[in-house]
Coordinates of C-alpha atoms in Angstrom, one line a residue:
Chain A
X944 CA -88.6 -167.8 -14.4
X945 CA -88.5 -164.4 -13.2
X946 CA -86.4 -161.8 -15.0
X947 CA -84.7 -159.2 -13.8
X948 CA -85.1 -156.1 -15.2
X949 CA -83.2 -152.8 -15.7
X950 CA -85.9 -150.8 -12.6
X951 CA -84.9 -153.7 -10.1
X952 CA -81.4 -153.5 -10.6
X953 CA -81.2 -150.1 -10.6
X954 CA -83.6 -150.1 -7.0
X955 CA -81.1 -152.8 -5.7
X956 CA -78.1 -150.4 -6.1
X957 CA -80.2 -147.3 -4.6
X958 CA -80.3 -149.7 -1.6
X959 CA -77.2 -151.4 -1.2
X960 CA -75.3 -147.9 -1.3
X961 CA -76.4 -146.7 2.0
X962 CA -76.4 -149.7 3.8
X963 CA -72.3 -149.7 2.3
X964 CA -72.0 -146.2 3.3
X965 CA -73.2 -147.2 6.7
X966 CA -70.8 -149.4 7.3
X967 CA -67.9 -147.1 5.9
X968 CA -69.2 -144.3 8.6
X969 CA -69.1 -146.8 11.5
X970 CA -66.0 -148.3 11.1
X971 CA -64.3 -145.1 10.7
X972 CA -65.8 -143.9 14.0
X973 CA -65.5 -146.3 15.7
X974 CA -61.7 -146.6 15.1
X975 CA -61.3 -143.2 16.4
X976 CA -62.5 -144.2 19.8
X977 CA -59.4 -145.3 22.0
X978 CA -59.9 -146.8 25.4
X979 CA -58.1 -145.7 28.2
X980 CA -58.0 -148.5 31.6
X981 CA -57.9 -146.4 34.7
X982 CA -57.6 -148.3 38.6
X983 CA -59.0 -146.3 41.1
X984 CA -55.9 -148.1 43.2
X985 CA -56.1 -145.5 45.8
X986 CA -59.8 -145.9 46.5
X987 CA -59.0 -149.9 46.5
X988 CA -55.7 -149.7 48.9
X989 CA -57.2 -147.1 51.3
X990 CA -59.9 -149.5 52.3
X991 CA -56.8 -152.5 52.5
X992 CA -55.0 -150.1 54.5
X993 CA -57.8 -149.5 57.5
X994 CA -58.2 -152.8 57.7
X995 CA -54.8 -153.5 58.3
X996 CA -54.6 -150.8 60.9
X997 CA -57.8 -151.5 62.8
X998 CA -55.9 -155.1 63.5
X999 CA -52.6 -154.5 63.7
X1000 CA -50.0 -153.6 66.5
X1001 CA -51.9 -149.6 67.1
X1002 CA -54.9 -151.6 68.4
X1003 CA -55.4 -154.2 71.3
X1004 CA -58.9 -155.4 69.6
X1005 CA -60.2 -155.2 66.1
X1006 CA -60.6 -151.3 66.2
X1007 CA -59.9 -150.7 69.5
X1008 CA -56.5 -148.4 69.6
X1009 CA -54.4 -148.5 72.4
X1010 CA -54.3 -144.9 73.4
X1011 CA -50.0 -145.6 74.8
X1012 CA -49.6 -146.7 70.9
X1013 CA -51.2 -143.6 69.8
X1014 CA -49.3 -141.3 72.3
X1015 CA -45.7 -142.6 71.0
X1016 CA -46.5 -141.7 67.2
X1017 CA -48.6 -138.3 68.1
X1018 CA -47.5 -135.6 66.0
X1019 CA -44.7 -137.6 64.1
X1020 CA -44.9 -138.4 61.0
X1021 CA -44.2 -141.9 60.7
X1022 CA -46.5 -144.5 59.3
X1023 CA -45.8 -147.4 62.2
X1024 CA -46.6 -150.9 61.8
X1025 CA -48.4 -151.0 58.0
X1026 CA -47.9 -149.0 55.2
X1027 CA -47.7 -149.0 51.7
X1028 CA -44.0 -148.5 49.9
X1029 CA -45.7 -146.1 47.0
X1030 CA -48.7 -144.4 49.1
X1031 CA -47.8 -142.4 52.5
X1032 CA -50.8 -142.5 54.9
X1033 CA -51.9 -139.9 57.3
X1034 CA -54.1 -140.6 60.8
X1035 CA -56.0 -138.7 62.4
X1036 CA -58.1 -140.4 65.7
X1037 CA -60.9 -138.1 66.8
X1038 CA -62.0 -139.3 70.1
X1039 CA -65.9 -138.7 70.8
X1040 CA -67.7 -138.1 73.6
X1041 CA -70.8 -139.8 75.0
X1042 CA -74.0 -138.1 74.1
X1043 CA -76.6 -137.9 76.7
X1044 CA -80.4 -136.9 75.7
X1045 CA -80.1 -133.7 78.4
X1046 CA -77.1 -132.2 76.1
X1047 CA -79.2 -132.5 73.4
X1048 CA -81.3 -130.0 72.0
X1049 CA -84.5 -131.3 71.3
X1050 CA -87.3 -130.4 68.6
X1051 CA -90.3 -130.4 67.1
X1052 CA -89.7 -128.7 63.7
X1053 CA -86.8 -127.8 62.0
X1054 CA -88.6 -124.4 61.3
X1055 CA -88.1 -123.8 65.2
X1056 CA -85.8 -120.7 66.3
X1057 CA -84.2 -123.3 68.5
X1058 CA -83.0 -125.5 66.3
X1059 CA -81.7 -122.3 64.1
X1060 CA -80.2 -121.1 66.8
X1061 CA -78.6 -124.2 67.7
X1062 CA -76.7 -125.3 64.4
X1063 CA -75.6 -121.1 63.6
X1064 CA -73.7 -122.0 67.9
X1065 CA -72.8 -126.0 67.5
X1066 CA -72.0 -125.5 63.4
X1067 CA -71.2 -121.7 63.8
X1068 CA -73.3 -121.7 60.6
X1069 CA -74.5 -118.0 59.4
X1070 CA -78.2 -117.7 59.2
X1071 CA -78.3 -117.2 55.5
X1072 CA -75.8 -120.8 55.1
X1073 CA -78.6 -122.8 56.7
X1074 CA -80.2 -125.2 54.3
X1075 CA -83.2 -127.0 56.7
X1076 CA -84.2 -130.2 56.4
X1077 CA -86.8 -132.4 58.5
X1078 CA -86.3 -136.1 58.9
X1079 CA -87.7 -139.6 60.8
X1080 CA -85.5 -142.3 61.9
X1081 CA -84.2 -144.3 59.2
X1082 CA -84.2 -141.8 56.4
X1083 CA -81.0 -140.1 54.9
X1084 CA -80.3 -136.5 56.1
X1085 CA -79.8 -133.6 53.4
X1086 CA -78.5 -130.5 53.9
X1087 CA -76.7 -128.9 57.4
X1088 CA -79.5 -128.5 60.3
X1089 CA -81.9 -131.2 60.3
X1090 CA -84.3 -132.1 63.3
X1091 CA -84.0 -135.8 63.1
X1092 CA -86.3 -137.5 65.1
X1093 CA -86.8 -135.3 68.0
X1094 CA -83.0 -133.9 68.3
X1095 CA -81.2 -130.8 66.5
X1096 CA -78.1 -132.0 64.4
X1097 CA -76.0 -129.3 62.0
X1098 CA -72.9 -130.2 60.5
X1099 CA -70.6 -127.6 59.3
X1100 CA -69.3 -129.4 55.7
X1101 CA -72.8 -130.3 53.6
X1102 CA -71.1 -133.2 51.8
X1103 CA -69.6 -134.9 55.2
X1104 CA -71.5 -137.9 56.1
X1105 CA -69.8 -137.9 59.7
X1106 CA -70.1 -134.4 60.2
X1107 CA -73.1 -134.1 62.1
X1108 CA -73.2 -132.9 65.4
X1109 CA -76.2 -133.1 67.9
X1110 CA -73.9 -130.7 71.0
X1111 CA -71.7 -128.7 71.0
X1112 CA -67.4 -130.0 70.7
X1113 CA -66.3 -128.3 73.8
X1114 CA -63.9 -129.0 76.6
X1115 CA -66.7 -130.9 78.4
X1116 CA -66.5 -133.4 76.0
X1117 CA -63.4 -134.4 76.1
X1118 CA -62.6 -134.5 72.2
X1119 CA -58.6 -135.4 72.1
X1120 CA -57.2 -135.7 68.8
X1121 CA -54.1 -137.6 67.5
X1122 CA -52.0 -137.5 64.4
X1123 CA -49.5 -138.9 62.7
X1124 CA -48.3 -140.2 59.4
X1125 CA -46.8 -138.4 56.1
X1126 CA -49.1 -135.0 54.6
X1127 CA -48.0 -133.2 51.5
X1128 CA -48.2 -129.3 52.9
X1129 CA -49.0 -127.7 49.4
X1130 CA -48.6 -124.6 51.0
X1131 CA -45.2 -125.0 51.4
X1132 CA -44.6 -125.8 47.9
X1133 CA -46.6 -122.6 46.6
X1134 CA -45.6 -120.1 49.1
X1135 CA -41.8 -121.2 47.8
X1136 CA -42.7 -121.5 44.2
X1137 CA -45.9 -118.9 44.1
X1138 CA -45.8 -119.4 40.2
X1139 CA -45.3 -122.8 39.4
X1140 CA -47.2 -124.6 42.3
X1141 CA -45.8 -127.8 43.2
X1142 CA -45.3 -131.0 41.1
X1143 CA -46.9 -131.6 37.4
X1144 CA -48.5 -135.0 38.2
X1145 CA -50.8 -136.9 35.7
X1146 CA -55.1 -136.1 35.9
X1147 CA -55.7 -138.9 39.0
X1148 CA -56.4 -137.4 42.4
X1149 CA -53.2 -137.4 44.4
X1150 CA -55.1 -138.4 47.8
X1151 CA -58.2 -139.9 48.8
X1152 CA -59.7 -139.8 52.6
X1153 CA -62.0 -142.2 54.1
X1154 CA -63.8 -142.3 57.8
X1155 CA -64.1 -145.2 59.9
X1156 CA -65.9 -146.2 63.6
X1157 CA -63.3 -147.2 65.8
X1158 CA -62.6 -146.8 69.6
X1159 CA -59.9 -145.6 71.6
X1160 CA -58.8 -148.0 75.3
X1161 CA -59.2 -146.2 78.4
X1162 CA -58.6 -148.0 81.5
X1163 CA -60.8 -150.7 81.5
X1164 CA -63.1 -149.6 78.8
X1165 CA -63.5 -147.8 75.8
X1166 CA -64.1 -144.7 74.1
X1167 CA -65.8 -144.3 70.4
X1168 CA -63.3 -142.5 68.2
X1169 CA -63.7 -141.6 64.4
X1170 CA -60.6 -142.6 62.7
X1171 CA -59.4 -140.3 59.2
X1172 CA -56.9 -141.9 57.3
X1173 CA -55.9 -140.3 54.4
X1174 CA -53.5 -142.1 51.6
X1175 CA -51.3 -140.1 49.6
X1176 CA -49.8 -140.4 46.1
X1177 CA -46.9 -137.7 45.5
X1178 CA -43.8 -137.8 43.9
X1179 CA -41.9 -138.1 46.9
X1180 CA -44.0 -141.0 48.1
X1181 CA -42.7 -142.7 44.7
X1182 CA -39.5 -141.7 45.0
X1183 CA -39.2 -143.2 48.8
X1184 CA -40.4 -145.9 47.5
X1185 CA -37.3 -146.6 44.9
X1186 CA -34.9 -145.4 47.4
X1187 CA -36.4 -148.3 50.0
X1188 CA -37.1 -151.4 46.9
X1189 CA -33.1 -150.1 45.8
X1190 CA -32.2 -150.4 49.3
X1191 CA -34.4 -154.0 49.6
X1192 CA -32.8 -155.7 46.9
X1193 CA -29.9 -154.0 46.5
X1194 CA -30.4 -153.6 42.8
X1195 CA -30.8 -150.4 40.6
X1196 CA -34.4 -149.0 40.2
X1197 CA -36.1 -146.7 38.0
X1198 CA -39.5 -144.5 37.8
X1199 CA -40.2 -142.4 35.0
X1200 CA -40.5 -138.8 36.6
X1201 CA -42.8 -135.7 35.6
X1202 CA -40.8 -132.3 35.1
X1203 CA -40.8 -130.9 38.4
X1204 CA -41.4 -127.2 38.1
X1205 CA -38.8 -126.5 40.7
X1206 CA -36.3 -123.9 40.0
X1207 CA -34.2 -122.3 42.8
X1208 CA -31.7 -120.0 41.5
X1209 CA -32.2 -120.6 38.2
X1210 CA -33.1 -118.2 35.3
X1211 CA -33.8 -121.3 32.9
X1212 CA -36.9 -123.0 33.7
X1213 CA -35.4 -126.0 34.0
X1214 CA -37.4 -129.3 35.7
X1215 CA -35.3 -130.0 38.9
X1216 CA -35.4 -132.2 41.5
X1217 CA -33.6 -131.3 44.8
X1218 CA -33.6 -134.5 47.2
X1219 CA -31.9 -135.0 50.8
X1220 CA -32.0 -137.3 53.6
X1221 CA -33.0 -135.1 56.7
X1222 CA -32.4 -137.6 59.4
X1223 CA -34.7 -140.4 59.1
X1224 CA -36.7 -138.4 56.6
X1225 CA -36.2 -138.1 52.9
X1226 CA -37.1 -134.6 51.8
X1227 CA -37.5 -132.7 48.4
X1228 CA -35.9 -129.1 49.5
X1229 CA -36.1 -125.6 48.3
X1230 CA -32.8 -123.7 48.0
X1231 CA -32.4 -120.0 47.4
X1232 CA -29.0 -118.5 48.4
X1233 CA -27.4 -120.5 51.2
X1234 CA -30.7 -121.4 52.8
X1235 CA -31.9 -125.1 52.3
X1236 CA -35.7 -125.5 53.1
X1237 CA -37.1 -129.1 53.4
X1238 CA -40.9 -128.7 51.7
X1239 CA -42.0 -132.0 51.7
X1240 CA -40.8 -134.9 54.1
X1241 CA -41.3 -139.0 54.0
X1242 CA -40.0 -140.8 57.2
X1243 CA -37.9 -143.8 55.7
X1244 CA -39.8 -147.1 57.5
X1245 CA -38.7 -148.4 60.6
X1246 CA -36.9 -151.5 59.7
X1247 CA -34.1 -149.3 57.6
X1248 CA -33.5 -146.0 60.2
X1249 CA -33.8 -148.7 63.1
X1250 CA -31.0 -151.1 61.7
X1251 CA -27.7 -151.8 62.1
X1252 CA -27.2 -151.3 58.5
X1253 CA -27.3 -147.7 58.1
X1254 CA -29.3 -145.8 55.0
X1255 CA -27.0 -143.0 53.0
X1256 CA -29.1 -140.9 50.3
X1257 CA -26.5 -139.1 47.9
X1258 CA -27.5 -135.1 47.8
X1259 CA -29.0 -134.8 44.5
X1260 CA -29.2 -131.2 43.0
X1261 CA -30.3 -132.3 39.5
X1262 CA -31.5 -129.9 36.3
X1263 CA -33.4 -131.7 33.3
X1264 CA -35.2 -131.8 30.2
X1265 CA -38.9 -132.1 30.5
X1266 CA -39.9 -135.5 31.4
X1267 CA -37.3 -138.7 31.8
X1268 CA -36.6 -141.8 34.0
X1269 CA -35.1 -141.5 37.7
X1270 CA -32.8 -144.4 38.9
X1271 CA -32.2 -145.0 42.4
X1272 CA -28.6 -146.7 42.5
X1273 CA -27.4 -148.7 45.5
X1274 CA -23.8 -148.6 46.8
X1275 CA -22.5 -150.3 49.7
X1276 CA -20.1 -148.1 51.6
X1277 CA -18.8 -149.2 55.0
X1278 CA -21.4 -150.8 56.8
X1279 CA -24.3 -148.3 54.9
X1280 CA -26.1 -148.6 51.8
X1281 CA -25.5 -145.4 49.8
X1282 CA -28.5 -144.8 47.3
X1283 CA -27.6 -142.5 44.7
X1284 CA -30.2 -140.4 42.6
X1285 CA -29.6 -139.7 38.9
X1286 CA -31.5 -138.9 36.0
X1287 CA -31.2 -141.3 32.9
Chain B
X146 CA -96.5 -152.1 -11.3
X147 CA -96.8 -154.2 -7.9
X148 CA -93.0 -155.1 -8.1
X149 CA -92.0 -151.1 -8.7
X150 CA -94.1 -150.4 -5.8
X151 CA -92.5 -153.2 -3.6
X152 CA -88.8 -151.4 -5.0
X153 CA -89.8 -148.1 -4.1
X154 CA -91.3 -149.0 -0.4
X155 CA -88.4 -151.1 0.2
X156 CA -85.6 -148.9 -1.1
X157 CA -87.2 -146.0 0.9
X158 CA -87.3 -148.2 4.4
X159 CA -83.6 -149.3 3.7
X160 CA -82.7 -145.3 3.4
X161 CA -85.1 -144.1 6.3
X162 CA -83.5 -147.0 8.8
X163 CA -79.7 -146.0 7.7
X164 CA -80.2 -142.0 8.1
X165 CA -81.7 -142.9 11.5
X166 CA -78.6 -145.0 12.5
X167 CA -76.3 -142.9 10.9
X168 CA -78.2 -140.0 13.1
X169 CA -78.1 -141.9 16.0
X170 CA -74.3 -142.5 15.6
X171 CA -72.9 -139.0 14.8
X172 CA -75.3 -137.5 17.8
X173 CA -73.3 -140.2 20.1
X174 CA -69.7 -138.7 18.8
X175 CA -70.9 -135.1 19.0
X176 CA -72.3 -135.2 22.6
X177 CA -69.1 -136.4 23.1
X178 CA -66.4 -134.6 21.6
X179 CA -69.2 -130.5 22.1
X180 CA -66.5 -128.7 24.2
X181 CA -69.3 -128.5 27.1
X182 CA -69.8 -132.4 26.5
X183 CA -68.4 -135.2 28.9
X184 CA -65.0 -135.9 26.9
X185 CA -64.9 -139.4 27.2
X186 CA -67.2 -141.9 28.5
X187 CA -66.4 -143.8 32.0
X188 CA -67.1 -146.4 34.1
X189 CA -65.8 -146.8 37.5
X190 CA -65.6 -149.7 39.6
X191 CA -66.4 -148.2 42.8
X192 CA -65.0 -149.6 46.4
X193 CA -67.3 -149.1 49.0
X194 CA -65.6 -149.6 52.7
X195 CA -69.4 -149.3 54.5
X196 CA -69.5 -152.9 54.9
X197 CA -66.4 -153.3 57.2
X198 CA -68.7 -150.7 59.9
X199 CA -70.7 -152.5 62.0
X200 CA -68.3 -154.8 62.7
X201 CA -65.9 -152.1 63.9
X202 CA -68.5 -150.9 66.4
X203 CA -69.2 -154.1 67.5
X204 CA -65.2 -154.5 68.4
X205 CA -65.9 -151.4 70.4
X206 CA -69.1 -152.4 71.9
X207 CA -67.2 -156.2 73.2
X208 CA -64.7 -153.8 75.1
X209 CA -67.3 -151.0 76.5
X210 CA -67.8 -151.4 80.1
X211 CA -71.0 -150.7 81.4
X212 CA -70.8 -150.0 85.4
X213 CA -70.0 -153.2 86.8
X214 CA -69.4 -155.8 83.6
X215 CA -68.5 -155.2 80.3
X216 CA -71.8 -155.3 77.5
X217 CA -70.4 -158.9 76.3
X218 CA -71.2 -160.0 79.8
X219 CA -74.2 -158.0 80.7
X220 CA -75.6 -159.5 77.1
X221 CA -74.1 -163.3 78.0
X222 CA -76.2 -162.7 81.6
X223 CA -79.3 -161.8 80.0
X224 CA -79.0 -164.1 77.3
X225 CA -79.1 -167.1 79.7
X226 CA -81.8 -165.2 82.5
X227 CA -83.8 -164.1 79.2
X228 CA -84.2 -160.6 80.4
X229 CA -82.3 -157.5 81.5
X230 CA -83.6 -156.6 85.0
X231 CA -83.2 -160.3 86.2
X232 CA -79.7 -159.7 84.8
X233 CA -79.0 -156.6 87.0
X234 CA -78.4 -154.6 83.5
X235 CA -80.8 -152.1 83.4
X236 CA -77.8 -149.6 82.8
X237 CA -77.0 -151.2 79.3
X238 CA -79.7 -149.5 77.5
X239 CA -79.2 -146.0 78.5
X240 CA -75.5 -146.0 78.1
X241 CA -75.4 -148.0 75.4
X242 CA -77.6 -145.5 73.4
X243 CA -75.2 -143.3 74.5
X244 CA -72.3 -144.8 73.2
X245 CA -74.1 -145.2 69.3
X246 CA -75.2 -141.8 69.4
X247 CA -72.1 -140.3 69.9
X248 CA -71.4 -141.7 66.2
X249 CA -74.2 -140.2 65.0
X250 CA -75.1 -142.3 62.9
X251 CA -78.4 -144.8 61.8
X252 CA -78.1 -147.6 63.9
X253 CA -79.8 -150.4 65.8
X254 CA -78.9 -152.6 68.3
X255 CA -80.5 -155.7 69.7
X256 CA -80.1 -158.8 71.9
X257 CA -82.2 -161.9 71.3
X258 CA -82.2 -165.0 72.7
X259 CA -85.3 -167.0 71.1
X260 CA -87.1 -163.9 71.8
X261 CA -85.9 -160.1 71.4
X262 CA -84.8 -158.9 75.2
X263 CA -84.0 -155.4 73.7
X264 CA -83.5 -153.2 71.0
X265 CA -82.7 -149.6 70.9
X266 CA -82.6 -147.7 67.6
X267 CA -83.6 -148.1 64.5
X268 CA -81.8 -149.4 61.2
X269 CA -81.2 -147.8 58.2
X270 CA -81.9 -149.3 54.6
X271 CA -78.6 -149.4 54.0
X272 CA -77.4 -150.1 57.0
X273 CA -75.1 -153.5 57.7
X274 CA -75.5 -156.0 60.4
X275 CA -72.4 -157.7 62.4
X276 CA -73.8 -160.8 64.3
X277 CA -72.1 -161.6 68.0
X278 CA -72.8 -165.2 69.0
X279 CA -73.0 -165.6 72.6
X280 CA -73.3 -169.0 73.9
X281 CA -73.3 -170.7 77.4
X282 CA -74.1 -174.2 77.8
X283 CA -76.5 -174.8 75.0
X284 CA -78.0 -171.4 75.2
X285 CA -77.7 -169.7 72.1
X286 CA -78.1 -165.5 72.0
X287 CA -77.3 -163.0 69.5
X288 CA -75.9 -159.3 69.9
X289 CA -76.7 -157.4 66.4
X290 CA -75.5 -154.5 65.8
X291 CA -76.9 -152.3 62.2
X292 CA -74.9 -149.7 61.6
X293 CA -75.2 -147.6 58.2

């Protein structure tokens, strides 16, 4: 039988304090970590969204637009057809023109002057903006003038994958644009409020934009096209969204809202939220004096401005404290549905 | 005197693992509360929308009228003659290269039957591949278009 002694016991201590300690230190580390879930539900819905459009009532095909569909909405802002109630979307279709090898501007070297010469005209690149790059078919292009395989290319944005450009954009080429949909102009907000900018929102990006291949009809054929959508998250886009789901069900909504750092006429810097209905549109204005200016406009969707039961958005003016919850009451009033904004 | 040994070696070994843990640990928490450190750790899911590509261009490509015939007809022709010139589609490959470059973008495009009848371009590692069937009386072709 083995004793233990006074040198063993007092080893076993010297080794189960640090391996105590140890344990101490993590768990108190480790309960200062919190976790935070984020969606990246715009990246997700954007991709739902073009999907949706490429086969819905804009296209005769699957990604084939109808170019009559695309005249009718041209430089409206309506978001026909598919949307989504809390994210406005923007289109833009960018029709392309066919390339042909004797428009293109052929090389041998990157290093060439022609080539140079050829993405500071096409990109109107300065000389010392170029950053050169040489590539073979099938490998991924870097910078913004490469000779790829024989042909100059330049693109005038470094980071945009379908920016590259082997002619020249001109009239020749037919390039037609059309757009349509709801934009946030941040302009507007900051050349009204040069010292507050527009809306505290949380840290997530407020829009995401995403490229697809698509054609446009013509005739009895088609014409490749680069579609832009762009999906936006902004107050108002929220706030449409309760005055619509109010209108829907006919039941009270509410959102909490972020101060708004919108002031008009007021010394206090009080949060403020000035809504309207602008025709079809639901706005948030800015007001100094007599003079109302609309800053940022949704177009309510079809099915309420096009029905017989008519849509009636109270004028709301309101002042409050920091942050706190907007409700979106429904009234019916004659044959309308009067949505009234308050503060709670 | 081999058991105090044995103590000592041990006890040191215990003490030299737990500094190193404990090291390891607080380096993890500084890197990421330094002011010039990441903040926070992430991870994204990421949605990619690349895949939905070539089958977009291939809606385009069914439509696109090539002089006479649309492709989808100039590549059912050709898929049952097994070749382009008995076909009368010589156009298709000039204008069809045409057509993909003004994406500019990787791509390749081919028509088989049981054998490859043409195939202009050339595909990109990451490039996607939407499949067109084309079928006429137990013939059995393929239109594939790789776009990245």
């Amino acid at each position: 039988m083995t004793t233990i002694g006074p040198v063993q016991i007092f080893f076993f201590i010297l080794r189960v304090i640090p391996v105590i300690l140890l344990i101490f230190a993590l768990a108190f580390l480790y309960t200062a970590l919190l976790s935070f879930p984020e969606d990246n539900n715009l990246d997700r819905s954007i991709g739902d969204l073009a999907d949706n459009i490429i086969h819905h009532n804009l296209t005769s095909a699957r990604a084939v637009f109808d170019a009559d569909e695309l005249d009718k909405y041209d430089g409206s802002n309506e978001e026909p057809y598919v949307r989504y109630c809390n994210y406005g979307y923007y289109l833009e279709i960018e029709k392309l023109a066919l390339v042909s090898e004797e428009e293109e501007t052929q090389c041998s070297d990157v290093y060439s002057e022609d080539c140079a010469d050829f993405c500071m005209d096409v990109c109107e690149l300065e000389f010392d903006e170029l950053v050169l790059f040489h590539a073979t078919l099938g490998m991924d292009l870097y910078g913004n003038c490469a000779c790829y395989s024989g042909t100059c290319k330049c693109r005038s944005d470094m980071y945009d994958e379908f920016g590259w450009r082997t002619r020249l954009p001109g009239e020749s080429s037919g390039t037609v644009e059309t757009k349509f949909g709801y934009s946030l102009e941040k302009s507007l907000y900051n050349e009204a409020l040069p010292d507050k900018g527009y809306f505290a929102h949380d840290s997530r990006p407020d829009l995401v934009t995403s490229k697809y291949y698509v054609s446009v009809s013509d005739e009895d054929s088609v014409i490749p096209a680069i579609m832009t959508l762009t999906l936006w998250d902004t107050v108002l886009t929220r706030i449409s969204c309760l005055v619509e789901t109010a209108y829907n069900t006919m039941k009270a909504q509410e959102m909490p809202i972020h101060c708004l750092l919108l002031y008009p006429d007021t010394p206090n810097h009080d949060c403020w939220l000035p809504i309207r209905q602008s025709g079809d549109d639901i706005c948030i204005y800015y007001k100094r004096g007599g003079d109302i200016t609309d800053i940022d406009c949704r177009r309510l969707p079809g099915y309420i401005t096009d029905s017989d039961k008519g849509i009636d958005i109270a004028y709301t003016d309101i002042s409050y404290k920091n942050d706190g919850t907007l409700v979106a009451s429904p009234q019916e009033v004659g044959n309308d549905v009067r949505i009234v904004l308050s503060i709670g | 005197m081999k058991g105090f040994i044995e103590d000592i070696t041990w006890t040191a070994l215990v003490w030299i693992v737990v500094i190193v843990l404990l090291a390891l640990v607080l380096a993890h928490f500084l890197v990421i509360s330094l002011p010039w450190g990441p903040g926070s750790i992430k991870y994204s899911i990421m949605f990619s929308d690349f895949v939905n590509r070539p089958y977009t261009v291939a809606g385009a490509l069914t439509y696109y009228k090539i002089e006479d015939r649309q492709l989808l007809e100039h590549s059912l022709e050709s898929v049952i003659v097994s070749s382009i010139e008995r076909a009368k589609s010589q156009a298709v490959i000039k204008d069809l290269e045409s057509f993909m470059k003004s994406y500019d973008t990787d791509y390749q495009v081919t028509l088989s039957n049981s054998n490859i009848i043409f195939s202009i371009g050339k595909k990109h590692k990451l490039s996607t591949e939407a499949l067109v069937p084309l079928l006429y009386k137990g013939i059995l072709g393929y239109l594939k278009v790789n776009v990245r």
